[in-house]
Amino acid sequence: MVSSTVLVPADATFGAPKRTVVVAVDSSKFSAHAVKWATTQFLQAGDLVVLLNVQRSADVVMSDFLAHGGASALGDIYVPDAAGKIEQLNKSAARGVLDGFAAVVRASCPGVNVQGVLAIGSAKEVIVEFVSELKADALVVGSRGINALSRSLIGSVSDYCLHHTQCPVLVAKPTAAELKTLLPEANQPAPLFEEAKPAMFVALSAA
């Protein structure tokens, strides 16, 4: 079962939804594109939109940090409850992402109910499992526009979801013109260490 927390509650006055649509989001411009596409091209009045943000566990963040030279950076410094601090940072980051996109959906689609959920784990696996447990009617994911070689080397969340999710999956892939506006993020997936490093250093500075 997916470990998840509702950070943006749905409006109970909406009643039973006509469709439940999961939109996987992070802080990238590609997620912003996916949300915009969903609000203009797919969502309908009466839908429940579940915005899902997946954060890596504190153990994984710390492990990656130490594996990429964090141990030498830390030296003998003791970080009280580093895991707890990283979990707090994850929750804060997720809340910012979910609150922002929830506001976009509400403004663009007044007849659509919105819920924001934080889940912990490997993004592609968590998304597939979450959608299955929720029995969602559709999944919307963004696409970073990486080339075939990059996909074969690092994998792709959208590709994984397409092959493992039981419900329809809609990949909001930007056009060539749109992709130019999303650069330099396109074709530059962030290394795991670059994702882990900020959380660890904020934890250190707060210790």
mmCIF file with all atom_site columns, C-alpha atoms in Angstrom:
data_model
loop_
_atom_site.group_PDB
_atom_site.id
_atom_site.type_symbol
_atom_site.label_atom_id
_atom_site.label_alt_id
_atom_site.label_comp_id
_atom_site.label_asym_id
_atom_site.label_entity_id
_atom_site.label_seq_id
_atom_site.pdbx_PDB_ins_code
_atom_site.Cartn_x
_atom_site.Cartn_y
_atom_site.Cartn_z
_atom_site.occupancy
_atom_site.B_iso_or_equiv
_atom_site.pdbx_formal_charge
_atom_site.auth_seq_id
_atom_site.auth_comp_id
_atom_site.auth_asym_id
_atom_site.auth_atom_id
_atom_site.pdbx_PDB_model_num
ATOM 1   C CA . MET A 1 1   ? 0.000   0.000  0.000   1.00 0.00 ? 1   MET A CA 1
ATOM 2   C CA . VAL A 1 2   ? 1.249   3.468  -0.876  1.00 0.00 ? 2   VAL A CA 1
ATOM 3   C CA . SER A 1 3   ? 2.329   5.637  2.052   1.00 0.00 ? 3   SER A CA 1
ATOM 4   C CA . SER A 1 4   ? 0.458   8.872  1.404   1.00 0.00 ? 4   SER A CA 1
ATOM 5   C CA . THR A 1 5   ? -0.841  11.994 3.128   1.00 0.00 ? 5   THR A CA 1
ATOM 6   C CA . VAL A 1 6   ? -3.603  14.316 1.967   1.00 0.00 ? 6   VAL A CA 1
ATOM 7   C CA . LEU A 1 7   ? -2.228  17.858 2.088   1.00 0.00 ? 7   LEU A CA 1
ATOM 8   C CA . VAL A 1 8   ? -4.987  19.534 0.070   1.00 0.00 ? 8   VAL A CA 1
ATOM 9   C CA . PRO A 1 9   ? -8.398  18.147 1.096   1.00 0.00 ? 9   PRO A CA 1
ATOM 10  C CA . ALA A 1 10  ? -11.142 17.779 -1.495  1.00 0.00 ? 10  ALA A CA 1
ATOM 11  C CA . ASP A 1 11  ? -14.309 19.851 -1.111  1.00 0.00 ? 11  ASP A CA 1
ATOM 12  C CA . ALA A 1 12  ? -16.888 17.507 0.475   1.00 0.00 ? 12  ALA A CA 1
ATOM 13  C CA . THR A 1 13  ? -19.773 19.552 -0.960  1.00 0.00 ? 13  THR A CA 1
ATOM 14  C CA . PHE A 1 14  ? -19.025 18.267 -4.475  1.00 0.00 ? 14  PHE A CA 1
ATOM 15  C CA . GLY A 1 15  ? -20.382 14.786 -3.791  1.00 0.00 ? 15  GLY A CA 1
ATOM 16  C CA . ALA A 1 16  ? -19.465 11.693 -5.780  1.00 0.00 ? 16  ALA A CA 1
ATOM 17  C CA . PRO A 1 17  ? -17.224 12.458 -8.774  1.00 0.00 ? 17  PRO A CA 1
ATOM 18  C CA . LYS A 1 18  ? -18.074 11.560 -12.357 1.00 0.00 ? 18  LYS A CA 1
ATOM 19  C CA . ARG A 1 19  ? -14.443 10.625 -12.955 1.00 0.00 ? 19  ARG A CA 1
ATOM 20  C CA . THR A 1 20  ? -11.348 10.419 -10.783 1.00 0.00 ? 20  THR A CA 1
ATOM 21  C CA . VAL A 1 21  ? -8.304  11.759 -12.622 1.00 0.00 ? 21  VAL A CA 1
ATOM 22  C CA . VAL A 1 22  ? -4.820  11.540 -11.129 1.00 0.00 ? 22  VAL A CA 1
ATOM 23  C CA . VAL A 1 23  ? -2.315  14.169 -12.291 1.00 0.00 ? 23  VAL A CA 1
ATOM 24  C CA . ALA A 1 24  ? 1.263   13.427 -11.240 1.00 0.00 ? 24  ALA A CA 1
ATOM 25  C CA . VAL A 1 25  ? 3.098   16.657 -10.448 1.00 0.00 ? 25  VAL A CA 1
ATOM 26  C CA . ASP A 1 26  ? 6.451   17.947 -9.275  1.00 0.00 ? 26  ASP A CA 1
ATOM 27  C CA . SER A 1 27  ? 8.016   21.404 -9.254  1.00 0.00 ? 27  SER A CA 1
ATOM 28  C CA . SER A 1 28  ? 9.133   21.303 -12.907 1.00 0.00 ? 28  SER A CA 1
ATOM 29  C CA . LYS A 1 29  ? 7.819   23.361 -15.811 1.00 0.00 ? 29  LYS A CA 1
ATOM 30  C CA . PHE A 1 30  ? 6.823   20.069 -17.430 1.00 0.00 ? 30  PHE A CA 1
ATOM 31  C CA . SER A 1 31  ? 4.330   19.435 -14.650 1.00 0.00 ? 31  SER A CA 1
ATOM 32  C CA . ALA A 1 32  ? 2.995   22.949 -15.099 1.00 0.00 ? 32  ALA A CA 1
ATOM 33  C CA . HIS A 1 33  ? 2.524   22.141 -18.784 1.00 0.00 ? 33  HIS A CA 1
ATOM 34  C CA . ALA A 1 34  ? 0.737   18.877 -17.911 1.00 0.00 ? 34  ALA A CA 1
ATOM 35  C CA . VAL A 1 35  ? -1.639  20.634 -15.512 1.00 0.00 ? 35  VAL A CA 1
ATOM 36  C CA . LYS A 1 36  ? -2.373  23.355 -18.055 1.00 0.00 ? 36  LYS A CA 1
ATOM 37  C CA . TRP A 1 37  ? -3.025  20.713 -20.718 1.00 0.00 ? 37  TRP A CA 1
ATOM 38  C CA . ALA A 1 38  ? -5.346  18.790 -18.411 1.00 0.00 ? 38  ALA A CA 1
ATOM 39  C CA . THR A 1 39  ? -7.369  21.878 -17.492 1.00 0.00 ? 39  THR A CA 1
ATOM 40  C CA . THR A 1 40  ? -7.795  22.990 -21.105 1.00 0.00 ? 40  THR A CA 1
ATOM 41  C CA . GLN A 1 41  ? -8.069  19.670 -22.935 1.00 0.00 ? 41  GLN A CA 1
ATOM 42  C CA . PHE A 1 42  ? -9.304  16.908 -20.649 1.00 0.00 ? 42  PHE A CA 1
ATOM 43  C CA . LEU A 1 43  ? -10.971 17.802 -17.360 1.00 0.00 ? 43  LEU A CA 1
ATOM 44  C CA . GLN A 1 44  ? -14.748 18.057 -17.146 1.00 0.00 ? 44  GLN A CA 1
ATOM 45  C CA . ALA A 1 45  ? -17.169 19.473 -14.615 1.00 0.00 ? 45  ALA A CA 1
ATOM 46  C CA . GLY A 1 46  ? -17.841 16.911 -11.918 1.00 0.00 ? 46  GLY A CA 1
ATOM 47  C CA . ASP A 1 47  ? -14.354 15.362 -12.067 1.00 0.00 ? 47  ASP A CA 1
ATOM 48  C CA . LEU A 1 48  ? -12.233 14.803 -8.994  1.00 0.00 ? 48  LEU A CA 1
ATOM 49  C CA . VAL A 1 49  ? -8.623  15.713 -9.772  1.00 0.00 ? 49  VAL A CA 1
ATOM 50  C CA . VAL A 1 50  ? -6.099  14.104 -7.459  1.00 0.00 ? 50  VAL A CA 1
ATOM 51  C CA . LEU A 1 51  ? -2.784  15.930 -7.712  1.00 0.00 ? 51  LEU A CA 1
ATOM 52  C CA . LEU A 1 52  ? -0.080  13.469 -6.693  1.00 0.00 ? 52  LEU A CA 1
ATOM 53  C CA . ASN A 1 53  ? 3.397   14.585 -5.650  1.00 0.00 ? 53  ASN A CA 1
ATOM 54  C CA . VAL A 1 54  ? 5.938   11.856 -4.886  1.00 0.00 ? 54  VAL A CA 1
ATOM 55  C CA . GLN A 1 55  ? 8.950   12.548 -2.696  1.00 0.00 ? 55  GLN A CA 1
ATOM 56  C CA . ARG A 1 56  ? 11.819  10.155 -2.024  1.00 0.00 ? 56  ARG A CA 1
ATOM 57  C CA . SER A 1 57  ? 12.089  8.739  1.484   1.00 0.00 ? 57  SER A CA 1
ATOM 58  C CA . ALA A 1 58  ? 14.499  10.304 3.943   1.00 0.00 ? 58  ALA A CA 1
ATOM 59  C CA . ASP A 1 59  ? 16.533  7.084  4.021   1.00 0.00 ? 59  ASP A CA 1
ATOM 60  C CA . VAL A 1 60  ? 17.045  7.185  0.240   1.00 0.00 ? 60  VAL A CA 1
ATOM 61  C CA . VAL A 1 61  ? 17.935  10.886 0.250   1.00 0.00 ? 61  VAL A CA 1
ATOM 62  C CA . MET A 1 62  ? 20.507  10.364 3.001   1.00 0.00 ? 62  MET A CA 1
ATOM 63  C CA . SER A 1 63  ? 21.924  7.250  1.348   1.00 0.00 ? 63  SER A CA 1
ATOM 64  C CA . ASP A 1 64  ? 22.384  9.055  -1.980  1.00 0.00 ? 64  ASP A CA 1
ATOM 65  C CA . PHE A 1 65  ? 23.944  12.025 -0.228  1.00 0.00 ? 65  PHE A CA 1
ATOM 66  C CA . LEU A 1 66  ? 26.500  9.901  1.587   1.00 0.00 ? 66  LEU A CA 1
ATOM 67  C CA . ALA A 1 67  ? 27.208  7.765  -1.504  1.00 0.00 ? 67  ALA A CA 1
ATOM 68  C CA . HIS A 1 68  ? 28.097  10.889 -3.508  1.00 0.00 ? 68  HIS A CA 1
ATOM 69  C CA . GLY A 1 69  ? 30.621  12.382 -1.123  1.00 0.00 ? 69  GLY A CA 1
ATOM 70  C CA . GLY A 1 70  ? 28.325  13.545 1.629   1.00 0.00 ? 70  GLY A CA 1
ATOM 71  C CA . ALA A 1 71  ? 30.285  11.615 4.223   1.00 0.00 ? 71  ALA A CA 1
ATOM 72  C CA . SER A 1 72  ? 33.433  13.672 3.616   1.00 0.00 ? 72  SER A CA 1
ATOM 73  C CA . ALA A 1 73  ? 31.374  16.875 3.588   1.00 0.00 ? 73  ALA A CA 1
ATOM 74  C CA . LEU A 1 74  ? 29.791  15.989 6.918   1.00 0.00 ? 74  LEU A CA 1
ATOM 75  C CA . GLY A 1 75  ? 32.980  14.869 8.626   1.00 0.00 ? 75  GLY A CA 1
ATOM 76  C CA . ASP A 1 76  ? 32.289  14.391 12.312  1.00 0.00 ? 76  ASP A CA 1
ATOM 77  C CA . ILE A 1 77  ? 29.299  16.726 12.344  1.00 0.00 ? 77  ILE A CA 1
ATOM 78  C CA . TYR A 1 78  ? 26.287  15.249 14.096  1.00 0.00 ? 78  TYR A CA 1
ATOM 79  C CA . VAL A 1 79  ? 22.914  16.105 12.605  1.00 0.00 ? 79  VAL A CA 1
ATOM 80  C CA . PRO A 1 80  ? 20.136  15.556 15.145  1.00 0.00 ? 80  PRO A CA 1
ATOM 81  C CA . ASP A 1 81  ? 17.114  13.869 13.572  1.00 0.00 ? 81  ASP A CA 1
ATOM 82  C CA . ALA A 1 82  ? 18.315  14.455 10.009  1.00 0.00 ? 82  ALA A CA 1
ATOM 83  C CA . ALA A 1 83  ? 15.691  12.031 8.699   1.00 0.00 ? 83  ALA A CA 1
ATOM 84  C CA . GLY A 1 84  ? 12.938  13.921 10.496  1.00 0.00 ? 84  GLY A CA 1
ATOM 85  C CA . LYS A 1 85  ? 14.162  17.228 9.085   1.00 0.00 ? 85  LYS A CA 1
ATOM 86  C CA . ILE A 1 86  ? 14.222  15.799 5.557   1.00 0.00 ? 86  ILE A CA 1
ATOM 87  C CA . GLU A 1 87  ? 10.668  14.506 5.992   1.00 0.00 ? 87  GLU A CA 1
ATOM 88  C CA . GLN A 1 88  ? 9.580   17.978 7.086   1.00 0.00 ? 88  GLN A CA 1
ATOM 89  C CA . LEU A 1 89  ? 11.291  19.510 4.059   1.00 0.00 ? 89  LEU A CA 1
ATOM 90  C CA . ASN A 1 90  ? 9.619   16.966 1.773   1.00 0.00 ? 90  ASN A CA 1
ATOM 91  C CA . LYS A 1 91  ? 6.230   17.822 3.224   1.00 0.00 ? 91  LYS A CA 1
ATOM 92  C CA . SER A 1 92  ? 6.834   21.551 2.912   1.00 0.00 ? 92  SER A CA 1
ATOM 93  C CA . ALA A 1 93  ? 8.008   21.212 -0.691  1.00 0.00 ? 93  ALA A CA 1
ATOM 94  C CA . ALA A 1 94  ? 5.050   19.011 -1.589  1.00 0.00 ? 94  ALA A CA 1
ATOM 95  C CA . ARG A 1 95  ? 2.577   21.404 0.015   1.00 0.00 ? 95  ARG A CA 1
ATOM 96  C CA . GLY A 1 96  ? 3.938   24.276 -2.055  1.00 0.00 ? 96  GLY A CA 1
ATOM 97  C CA . VAL A 1 97  ? 3.657   22.274 -5.277  1.00 0.00 ? 97  VAL A CA 1
ATOM 98  C CA . LEU A 1 98  ? 0.181   20.953 -4.500  1.00 0.00 ? 98  LEU A CA 1
ATOM 99  C CA . ASP A 1 99  ? -1.247  24.254 -3.255  1.00 0.00 ? 99  ASP A CA 1
ATOM 100 C CA . GLY A 1 100 ? 0.007   26.016 -6.361  1.00 0.00 ? 100 GLY A CA 1
ATOM 101 C CA . PHE A 1 101 ? -1.382  23.539 -8.862  1.00 0.00 ? 101 PHE A CA 1
ATOM 102 C CA . ALA A 1 102 ? -4.652  23.162 -6.925  1.00 0.00 ? 102 ALA A CA 1
ATOM 103 C CA . ALA A 1 103 ? -5.154  26.912 -7.277  1.00 0.00 ? 103 ALA A CA 1
ATOM 104 C CA . VAL A 1 104 ? -4.522  26.651 -11.037 1.00 0.00 ? 104 VAL A CA 1
ATOM 105 C CA . VAL A 1 105 ? -7.092  23.858 -11.427 1.00 0.00 ? 105 VAL A CA 1
ATOM 106 C CA . ARG A 1 106 ? -9.726  25.667 -9.351  1.00 0.00 ? 106 ARG A CA 1
ATOM 107 C CA . ALA A 1 107 ? -9.264  28.894 -11.303 1.00 0.00 ? 107 ALA A CA 1
ATOM 108 C CA . SER A 1 108 ? -9.386  27.162 -14.698 1.00 0.00 ? 108 SER A CA 1
ATOM 109 C CA . CYS A 1 109 ? -12.087 24.558 -13.961 1.00 0.00 ? 109 CYS A CA 1
ATOM 110 C CA . PRO A 1 110 ? -14.563 25.827 -11.336 1.00 0.00 ? 110 PRO A CA 1
ATOM 111 C CA . GLY A 1 111 ? -16.706 22.680 -11.635 1.00 0.00 ? 111 GLY A CA 1
ATOM 112 C CA . VAL A 1 112 ? -13.815 20.358 -10.811 1.00 0.00 ? 112 VAL A CA 1
ATOM 113 C CA . ASN A 1 113 ? -13.026 19.149 -7.299  1.00 0.00 ? 113 ASN A CA 1
ATOM 114 C CA . VAL A 1 114 ? -9.354  19.021 -6.301  1.00 0.00 ? 114 VAL A CA 1
ATOM 115 C CA . GLN A 1 115 ? -7.353  16.996 -3.833  1.00 0.00 ? 115 GLN A CA 1
ATOM 116 C CA . GLY A 1 116 ? -3.586  17.122 -3.249  1.00 0.00 ? 116 GLY A CA 1
ATOM 117 C CA . VAL A 1 117 ? -1.680  14.078 -2.014  1.00 0.00 ? 117 VAL A CA 1
ATOM 118 C CA . LEU A 1 118 ? 1.930   13.552 -0.955  1.00 0.00 ? 118 LEU A CA 1
ATOM 119 C CA . ALA A 1 119 ? 3.311   10.026 -1.370  1.00 0.00 ? 119 ALA A CA 1
ATOM 120 C CA . ILE A 1 120 ? 6.718   8.612  -0.480  1.00 0.00 ? 120 ILE A CA 1
ATOM 121 C CA . GLY A 1 121 ? 8.825   6.273  -2.599  1.00 0.00 ? 121 GLY A CA 1
ATOM 122 C CA . SER A 1 122 ? 10.050  5.715  -6.147  1.00 0.00 ? 122 SER A CA 1
ATOM 123 C CA . ALA A 1 123 ? 7.994   8.073  -8.327  1.00 0.00 ? 123 ALA A CA 1
ATOM 124 C CA . LYS A 1 124 ? 7.100   5.745  -11.192 1.00 0.00 ? 124 LYS A CA 1
ATOM 125 C CA . GLU A 1 125 ? 6.284   2.777  -8.966  1.00 0.00 ? 125 GLU A CA 1
ATOM 126 C CA . VAL A 1 126 ? 4.308   4.856  -6.484  1.00 0.00 ? 126 VAL A CA 1
ATOM 127 C CA . ILE A 1 127 ? 2.265   6.522  -9.227  1.00 0.00 ? 127 ILE A CA 1
ATOM 128 C CA . VAL A 1 128 ? 1.259   3.174  -10.730 1.00 0.00 ? 128 VAL A CA 1
ATOM 129 C CA . GLU A 1 129 ? 0.377   1.671  -7.364  1.00 0.00 ? 129 GLU A CA 1
ATOM 130 C CA . PHE A 1 130 ? -1.500  4.769  -6.205  1.00 0.00 ? 130 PHE A CA 1
ATOM 131 C CA . VAL A 1 131 ? -3.602  4.902  -9.369  1.00 0.00 ? 131 VAL A CA 1
ATOM 132 C CA . SER A 1 132 ? -4.433  1.200  -8.971  1.00 0.00 ? 132 SER A CA 1
ATOM 133 C CA . GLU A 1 133 ? -5.429  1.545  -5.314  1.00 0.00 ? 133 GLU A CA 1
ATOM 134 C CA . LEU A 1 134 ? -7.548  4.607  -6.077  1.00 0.00 ? 134 LEU A CA 1
ATOM 135 C CA . LYS A 1 135 ? -9.174  2.871  -9.062  1.00 0.00 ? 135 LYS A CA 1
ATOM 136 C CA . ALA A 1 136 ? -8.663  6.080  -11.014 1.00 0.00 ? 136 ALA A CA 1
ATOM 137 C CA . ASP A 1 137 ? -10.338 6.554  -14.380 1.00 0.00 ? 137 ASP A CA 1
ATOM 138 C CA . ALA A 1 138 ? -7.286  8.219  -15.952 1.00 0.00 ? 138 ALA A CA 1
ATOM 139 C CA . LEU A 1 139 ? -3.726  9.329  -15.257 1.00 0.00 ? 139 LEU A CA 1
ATOM 140 C CA . VAL A 1 140 ? -2.108  12.481 -16.645 1.00 0.00 ? 140 VAL A CA 1
ATOM 141 C CA . VAL A 1 141 ? 1.679   12.777 -16.599 1.00 0.00 ? 141 VAL A CA 1
ATOM 142 C CA . GLY A 1 142 ? 4.118   15.249 -18.070 1.00 0.00 ? 142 GLY A CA 1
ATOM 143 C CA . SER A 1 143 ? 6.954   14.478 -20.439 1.00 0.00 ? 143 SER A CA 1
ATOM 144 C CA . ARG A 1 144 ? 10.456  15.951 -20.337 1.00 0.00 ? 144 ARG A CA 1
ATOM 145 C CA . GLY A 1 145 ? 10.970  15.340 -24.043 1.00 0.00 ? 145 GLY A CA 1
ATOM 146 C CA . ILE A 1 146 ? 14.124  13.277 -23.506 1.00 0.00 ? 146 ILE A CA 1
ATOM 147 C CA . ASN A 1 147 ? 15.412  11.326 -26.476 1.00 0.00 ? 147 ASN A CA 1
ATOM 148 C CA . ALA A 1 148 ? 15.277  7.564  -26.926 1.00 0.00 ? 148 ALA A CA 1
ATOM 149 C CA . LEU A 1 149 ? 18.880  7.048  -25.781 1.00 0.00 ? 149 LEU A CA 1
ATOM 150 C CA . SER A 1 150 ? 18.294  8.973  -22.570 1.00 0.00 ? 150 SER A CA 1
ATOM 151 C CA . ARG A 1 151 ? 15.129  6.992  -21.906 1.00 0.00 ? 151 ARG A CA 1
ATOM 152 C CA . SER A 1 152 ? 17.013  3.732  -22.345 1.00 0.00 ? 152 SER A CA 1
ATOM 153 C CA . LEU A 1 153 ? 19.714  4.863  -19.922 1.00 0.00 ? 153 LEU A CA 1
ATOM 154 C CA . ILE A 1 154 ? 17.753  6.563  -17.150 1.00 0.00 ? 154 ILE A CA 1
ATOM 155 C CA . GLY A 1 155 ? 14.233  5.358  -17.778 1.00 0.00 ? 155 GLY A CA 1
ATOM 156 C CA . SER A 1 156 ? 11.112  7.487  -18.043 1.00 0.00 ? 156 SER A CA 1
ATOM 157 C CA . VAL A 1 157 ? 8.282   7.896  -15.565 1.00 0.00 ? 157 VAL A CA 1
ATOM 158 C CA . SER A 1 158 ? 5.786   8.409  -18.378 1.00 0.00 ? 158 SER A CA 1
ATOM 159 C CA . ASP A 1 159 ? 7.023   5.323  -20.272 1.00 0.00 ? 159 ASP A CA 1
ATOM 160 C CA . TYR A 1 160 ? 6.823   3.219  -17.115 1.00 0.00 ? 160 TYR A CA 1
ATOM 161 C CA . CYS A 1 161 ? 3.286   4.411  -16.385 1.00 0.00 ? 161 CYS A CA 1
ATOM 162 C CA . LEU A 1 162 ? 2.201   3.701  -19.964 1.00 0.00 ? 162 LEU A CA 1
ATOM 163 C CA . HIS A 1 163 ? 3.356   0.091  -19.670 1.00 0.00 ? 163 HIS A CA 1
ATOM 164 C CA . HIS A 1 164 ? 2.235   -0.668 -16.108 1.00 0.00 ? 164 HIS A CA 1
ATOM 165 C CA . THR A 1 165 ? -0.912  1.375  -15.392 1.00 0.00 ? 165 THR A CA 1
ATOM 166 C CA . GLN A 1 166 ? -4.266  -0.308 -16.010 1.00 0.00 ? 166 GLN A CA 1
ATOM 167 C CA . CYS A 1 167 ? -6.264  2.878  -16.639 1.00 0.00 ? 167 CYS A CA 1
ATOM 168 C CA . PRO A 1 168 ? -5.793  5.203  -19.647 1.00 0.00 ? 168 PRO A CA 1
ATOM 169 C CA . VAL A 1 169 ? -2.589  7.253  -19.404 1.00 0.00 ? 169 VAL A CA 1
ATOM 170 C CA . LEU A 1 170 ? -2.396  10.676 -21.051 1.00 0.00 ? 170 LEU A CA 1
ATOM 171 C CA . VAL A 1 171 ? 1.126   12.000 -21.576 1.00 0.00 ? 171 VAL A CA 1
ATOM 172 C CA . ALA A 1 172 ? 1.136   15.790 -21.949 1.00 0.00 ? 172 ALA A CA 1
ATOM 173 C CA . LYS A 1 173 ? 4.137   16.029 -24.262 1.00 0.00 ? 173 LYS A CA 1
ATOM 174 C CA . PRO A 1 174 ? 5.079   19.572 -25.259 1.00 0.00 ? 174 PRO A CA 1
ATOM 175 C CA . THR A 1 175 ? 5.298   20.508 -28.915 1.00 0.00 ? 175 THR A CA 1
ATOM 176 C CA . ALA A 1 176 ? 8.650   21.552 -30.377 1.00 0.00 ? 176 ALA A CA 1
ATOM 177 C CA . ALA A 1 177 ? 7.713   25.202 -29.916 1.00 0.00 ? 177 ALA A CA 1
ATOM 178 C CA . GLU A 1 178 ? 6.537   24.626 -26.347 1.00 0.00 ? 178 GLU A CA 1
ATOM 179 C CA . LEU A 1 179 ? 9.669   22.636 -25.559 1.00 0.00 ? 179 LEU A CA 1
ATOM 180 C CA . LYS A 1 180 ? 11.830  25.660 -26.368 1.00 0.00 ? 180 LYS A CA 1
ATOM 181 C CA . THR A 1 181 ? 10.036  27.636 -23.681 1.00 0.00 ? 181 THR A CA 1
ATOM 182 C CA . LEU A 1 182 ? 10.695  24.858 -21.172 1.00 0.00 ? 182 LEU A CA 1
ATOM 183 C CA . LEU A 1 183 ? 14.463  24.800 -21.706 1.00 0.00 ? 183 LEU A CA 1
ATOM 184 C CA . PRO A 1 184 ? 16.951  24.445 -20.061 1.00 0.00 ? 184 PRO A CA 1
ATOM 185 C CA . GLU A 1 185 ? 15.031  21.783 -18.135 1.00 0.00 ? 185 GLU A CA 1
ATOM 186 C CA . ALA A 1 186 ? 14.464  19.720 -21.296 1.00 0.00 ? 186 ALA A CA 1
ATOM 187 C CA . ASN A 1 187 ? 16.897  16.858 -21.787 1.00 0.00 ? 187 ASN A CA 1
ATOM 188 C CA . GLN A 1 188 ? 18.571  17.638 -18.463 1.00 0.00 ? 188 GLN A CA 1
ATOM 189 C CA . PRO A 1 189 ? 17.134  15.274 -15.840 1.00 0.00 ? 189 PRO A CA 1
ATOM 190 C CA . ALA A 1 190 ? 18.466  16.207 -12.413 1.00 0.00 ? 190 ALA A CA 1
ATOM 191 C CA . PRO A 1 191 ? 20.953  13.722 -10.935 1.00 0.00 ? 191 PRO A CA 1
ATOM 192 C CA . LEU A 1 192 ? 19.746  12.023 -7.770  1.00 0.00 ? 192 LEU A CA 1
ATOM 193 C CA . PHE A 1 193 ? 22.473  13.741 -5.752  1.00 0.00 ? 193 PHE A CA 1
ATOM 194 C CA . GLU A 1 194 ? 21.367  17.165 -6.930  1.00 0.00 ? 194 GLU A CA 1
ATOM 195 C CA . GLU A 1 195 ? 17.889  16.391 -5.588  1.00 0.00 ? 195 GLU A CA 1
ATOM 196 C CA . ALA A 1 196 ? 19.244  15.040 -2.311  1.00 0.00 ? 196 ALA A CA 1
ATOM 197 C CA . LYS A 1 197 ? 21.839  17.732 -1.639  1.00 0.00 ? 197 LYS A CA 1
ATOM 198 C CA . PRO A 1 198 ? 19.547  20.704 -0.881  1.00 0.00 ? 198 PRO A CA 1
ATOM 199 C CA . ALA A 1 199 ? 17.537  18.782 1.714   1.00 0.00 ? 199 ALA A CA 1
ATOM 200 C CA . MET A 1 200 ? 20.676  17.560 3.456   1.00 0.00 ? 200 MET A CA 1
ATOM 201 C CA . PHE A 1 201 ? 22.319  20.976 3.581   1.00 0.00 ? 201 PHE A CA 1
ATOM 202 C CA . VAL A 1 202 ? 19.153  22.638 4.859   1.00 0.00 ? 202 VAL A CA 1
ATOM 203 C CA . ALA A 1 203 ? 18.971  19.927 7.515   1.00 0.00 ? 203 ALA A CA 1
ATOM 204 C CA . LEU A 1 204 ? 22.589  20.642 8.424   1.00 0.00 ? 204 LEU A CA 1
ATOM 205 C CA . SER A 1 205 ? 22.069  24.397 8.614   1.00 0.00 ? 205 SER A CA 1
ATOM 206 C CA . ALA A 1 206 ? 19.035  23.924 10.845  1.00 0.00 ? 206 ALA A CA 1
ATOM 207 C CA . ALA A 1 207 ? 20.842  21.543 13.208  1.00 0.00 ? 207 ALA A CA 1
#
